[in-house]
XYZ file of C-alpha atoms in Angstrom:
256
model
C 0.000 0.000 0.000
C 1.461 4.074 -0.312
C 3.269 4.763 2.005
C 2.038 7.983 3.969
C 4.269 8.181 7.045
C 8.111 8.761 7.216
C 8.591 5.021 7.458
C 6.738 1.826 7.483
C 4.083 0.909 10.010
C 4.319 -2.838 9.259
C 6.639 -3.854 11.813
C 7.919 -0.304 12.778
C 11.715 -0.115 13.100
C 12.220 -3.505 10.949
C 11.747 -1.932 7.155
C 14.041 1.208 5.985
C 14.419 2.416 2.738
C 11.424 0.862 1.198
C 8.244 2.791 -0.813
C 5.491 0.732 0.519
C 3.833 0.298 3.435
C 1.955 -3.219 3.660
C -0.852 -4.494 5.665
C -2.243 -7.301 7.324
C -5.356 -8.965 5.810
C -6.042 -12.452 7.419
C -9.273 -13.794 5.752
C -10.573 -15.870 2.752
C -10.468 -12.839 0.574
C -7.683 -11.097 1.887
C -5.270 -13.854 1.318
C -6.059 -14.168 -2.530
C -5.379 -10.683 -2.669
C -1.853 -10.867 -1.431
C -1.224 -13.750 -3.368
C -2.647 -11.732 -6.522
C -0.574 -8.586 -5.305
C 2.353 -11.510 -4.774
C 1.775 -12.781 -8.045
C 1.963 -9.088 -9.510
C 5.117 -8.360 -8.038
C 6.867 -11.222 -8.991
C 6.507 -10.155 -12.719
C 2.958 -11.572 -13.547
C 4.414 -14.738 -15.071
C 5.787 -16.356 -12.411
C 3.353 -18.288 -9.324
C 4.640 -19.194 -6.421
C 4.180 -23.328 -5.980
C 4.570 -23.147 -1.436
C 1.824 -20.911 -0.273
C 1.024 -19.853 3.903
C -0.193 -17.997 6.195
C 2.675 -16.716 7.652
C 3.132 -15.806 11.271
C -0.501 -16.716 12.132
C 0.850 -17.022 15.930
C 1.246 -13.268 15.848
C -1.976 -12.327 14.442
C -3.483 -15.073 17.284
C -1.162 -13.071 20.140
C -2.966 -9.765 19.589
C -6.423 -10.867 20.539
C -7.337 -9.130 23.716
C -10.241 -11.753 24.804
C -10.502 -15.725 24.441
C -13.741 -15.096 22.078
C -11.378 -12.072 19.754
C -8.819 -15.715 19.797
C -12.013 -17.831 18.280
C -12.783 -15.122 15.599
C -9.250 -14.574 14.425
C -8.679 -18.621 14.338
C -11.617 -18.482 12.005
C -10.234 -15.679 10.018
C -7.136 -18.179 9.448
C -9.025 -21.159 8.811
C -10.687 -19.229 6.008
C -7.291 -18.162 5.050
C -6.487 -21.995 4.358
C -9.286 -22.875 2.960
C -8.596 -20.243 0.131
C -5.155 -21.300 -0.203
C -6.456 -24.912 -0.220
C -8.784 -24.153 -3.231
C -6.334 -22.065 -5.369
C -4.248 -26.031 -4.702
C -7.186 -28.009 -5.833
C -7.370 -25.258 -8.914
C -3.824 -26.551 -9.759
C -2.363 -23.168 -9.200
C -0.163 -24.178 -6.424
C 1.574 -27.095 -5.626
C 1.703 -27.138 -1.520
C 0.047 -25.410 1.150
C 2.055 -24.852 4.814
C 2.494 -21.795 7.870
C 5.450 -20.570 9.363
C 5.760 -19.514 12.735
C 7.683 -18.673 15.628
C 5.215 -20.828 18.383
C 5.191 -24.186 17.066
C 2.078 -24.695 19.632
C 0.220 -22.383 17.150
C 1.969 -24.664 13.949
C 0.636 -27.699 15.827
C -3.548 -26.618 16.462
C -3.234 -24.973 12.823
C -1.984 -27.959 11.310
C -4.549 -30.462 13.249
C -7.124 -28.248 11.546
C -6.475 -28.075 8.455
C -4.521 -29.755 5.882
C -1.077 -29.133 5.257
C 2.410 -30.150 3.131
C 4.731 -28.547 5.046
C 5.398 -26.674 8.371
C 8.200 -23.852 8.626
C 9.596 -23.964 12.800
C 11.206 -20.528 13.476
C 13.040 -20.603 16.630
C 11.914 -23.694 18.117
C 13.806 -26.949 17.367
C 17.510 -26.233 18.067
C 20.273 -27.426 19.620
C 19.119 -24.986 22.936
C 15.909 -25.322 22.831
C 14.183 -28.979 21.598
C 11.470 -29.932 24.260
C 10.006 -33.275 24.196
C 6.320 -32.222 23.301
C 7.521 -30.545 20.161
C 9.751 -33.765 19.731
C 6.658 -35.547 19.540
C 5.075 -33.219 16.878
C 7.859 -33.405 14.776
C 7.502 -37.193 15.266
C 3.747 -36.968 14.396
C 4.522 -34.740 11.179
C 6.837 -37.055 9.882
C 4.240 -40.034 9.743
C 1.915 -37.741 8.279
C 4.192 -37.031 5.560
C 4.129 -33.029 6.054
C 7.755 -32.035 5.713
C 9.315 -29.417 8.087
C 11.529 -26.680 7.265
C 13.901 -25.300 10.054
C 14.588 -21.338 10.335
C 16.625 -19.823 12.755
C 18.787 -22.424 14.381
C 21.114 -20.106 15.528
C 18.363 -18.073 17.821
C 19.504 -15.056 15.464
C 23.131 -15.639 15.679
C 23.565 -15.556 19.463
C 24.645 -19.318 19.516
C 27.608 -18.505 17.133
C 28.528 -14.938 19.059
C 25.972 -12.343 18.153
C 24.215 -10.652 20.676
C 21.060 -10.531 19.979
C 18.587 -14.034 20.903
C 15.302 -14.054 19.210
C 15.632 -10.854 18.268
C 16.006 -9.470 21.946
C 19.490 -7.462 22.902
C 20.835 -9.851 25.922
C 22.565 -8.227 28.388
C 24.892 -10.364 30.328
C 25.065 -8.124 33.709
C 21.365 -8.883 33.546
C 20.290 -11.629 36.001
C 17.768 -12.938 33.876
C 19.726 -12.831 30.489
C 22.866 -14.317 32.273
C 21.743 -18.588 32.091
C 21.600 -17.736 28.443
C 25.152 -16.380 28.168
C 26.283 -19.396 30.545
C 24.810 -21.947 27.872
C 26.838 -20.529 25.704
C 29.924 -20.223 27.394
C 29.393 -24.651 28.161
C 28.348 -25.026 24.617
C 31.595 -22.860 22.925
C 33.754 -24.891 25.170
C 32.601 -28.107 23.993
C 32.718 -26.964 20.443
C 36.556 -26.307 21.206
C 37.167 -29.509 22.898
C 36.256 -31.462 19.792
C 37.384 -28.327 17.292
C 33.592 -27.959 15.692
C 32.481 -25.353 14.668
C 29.433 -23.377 17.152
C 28.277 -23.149 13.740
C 28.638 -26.710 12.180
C 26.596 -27.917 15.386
C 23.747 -25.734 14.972
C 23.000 -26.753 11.430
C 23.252 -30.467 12.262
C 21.404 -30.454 15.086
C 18.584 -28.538 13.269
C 19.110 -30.941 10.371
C 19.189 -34.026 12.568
C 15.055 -35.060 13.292
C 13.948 -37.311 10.280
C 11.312 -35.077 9.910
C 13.621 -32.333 8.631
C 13.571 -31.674 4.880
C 15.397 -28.609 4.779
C 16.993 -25.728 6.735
C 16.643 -22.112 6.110
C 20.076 -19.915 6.624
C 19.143 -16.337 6.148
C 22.226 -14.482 6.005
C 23.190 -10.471 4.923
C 26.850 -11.616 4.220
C 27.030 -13.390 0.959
C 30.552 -14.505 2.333
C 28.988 -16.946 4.398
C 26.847 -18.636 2.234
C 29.585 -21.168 1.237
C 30.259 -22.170 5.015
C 26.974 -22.311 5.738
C 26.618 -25.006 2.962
C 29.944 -26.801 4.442
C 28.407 -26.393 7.739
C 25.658 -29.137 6.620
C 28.544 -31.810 5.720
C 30.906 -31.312 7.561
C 31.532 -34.628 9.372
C 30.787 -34.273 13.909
C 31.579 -37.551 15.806
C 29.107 -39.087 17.766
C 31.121 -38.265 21.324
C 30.376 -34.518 20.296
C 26.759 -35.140 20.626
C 27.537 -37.515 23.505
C 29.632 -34.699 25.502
C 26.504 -32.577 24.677
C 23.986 -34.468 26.110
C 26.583 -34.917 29.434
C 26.792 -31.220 29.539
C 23.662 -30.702 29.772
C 23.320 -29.149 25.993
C 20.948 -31.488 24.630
C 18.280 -33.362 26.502
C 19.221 -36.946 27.288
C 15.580 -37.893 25.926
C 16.771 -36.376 22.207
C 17.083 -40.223 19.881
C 18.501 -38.766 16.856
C 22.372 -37.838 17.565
C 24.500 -39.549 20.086
């Protein structure tokens, strides 16, 4: 949309630089006109064949009542079922959601059929719960692949400073457990010389479920250790050492 303040209102502070303005339309009708907008954008010839919703858990967060919840589920169930039409039209191959909460990936997806699921945040090598263990596992059999995003909890796990988004402070008490992690987890990287890096990928990489990771990156220079990253060959006693440490649950099946 024209943009008529000095800059963006979508996600204020995030866009610079840009013409537009965009808004949020969550409904039957509002998602076939993004994806006729989309369509426009992309030169008119091309369609996109992996269609979503994306960041439905957002749109679900802002409700200020459990009844404002109900009506904005419904708003993304309509959302699907458009998407889900424009598939059965043969204008689309697959239909899937991305999302930060995979809680919100997991009711979506028990509603409404899906090919593929896009975990932001979630399954990593610090944070892997059982529950969403279990999801993964119930994905898999279901045939709905998963695509991983943001394994390194926006670089802090490899040095940044900034998890999830969020500047951590270390003199802060309740930033400093996340700093420790990473002080146990860079020292086991060293004992067995792996990369911080290497780990991250191929723990993200590791559930059967996984069909592909996502490594957004504003350095083209690291695009080609990124891809190294993914074979790079990690013993088994890394993992091990991991799980003694603390790193990764004992529960986790897949490495070690």
């Amino acid at each position: 949309v024209p943009l008529l303040t000095q800059t963006p209102t979508f996600e204020p502070g995030v866009w610079m630089g840009i013409d537009h303005d965009a808004v949020q339309k969550i409904s039957a009708d509002g998602i076939l006109e993004c994806w006729e907008q989309g369509c426009q954008l992309l030169g008119g010839t091309y369609r996109p064949q992996l269609l979503s919703v994306h960041d439905a858990d957002e749109y679900l967060a802002a409700a200020d009542s459990v009844q404002e919840e109900k009506r904005r589920m419904r708003d993304v169930l309509d959302a699907y079922q458009a998407l889900q039409d424009l598939k059965a039209q043969g204008k689309t191959q697959a239909i899937g959601i991305g999302a930060k909460n995979w809680r919100v990936i997991r009711d979506i997806s028990r509603a409404t059929d899906l090919d593929w699921v896009m975990l932001a945040v979630s399954f990593t090598i610090f944070s892997h719960p059982p529950e969403l263990i279990d999801f993964m596992d119930e994905l898999a059999a279901k045939g709905i692949g998963i695509i991983n995003s943001a394994v390194f909890h926006a670089g802090f796990l490899t040095g940044g400073s900034y998890f999830d988004y969020r500047l951590l402070d270390e003199q802060a008490e309740e930033d400093r457990p996340y700093f420790e992690w990473r002080d146990r987890f860079f020292k086991v990287c060293a004992r067995f010389q792996v990369s911080p890096a290497a780990a991250c990928i191929q723990f993200g990489l590791s559930h059967p479920g996984v069909l592909s990771i996502a490594l957004n990156t504003s350095k083209p220079g690291r695009i080609r250790g990124n891809i190294e990253s993914i074979t790079t060959a990690i013993a088994a006693s890394f993992w091990r050492a991991c799980k003694e440490e603390g790193l990764i649950h004992q529960h986790y099946p897949y490495l070690g």
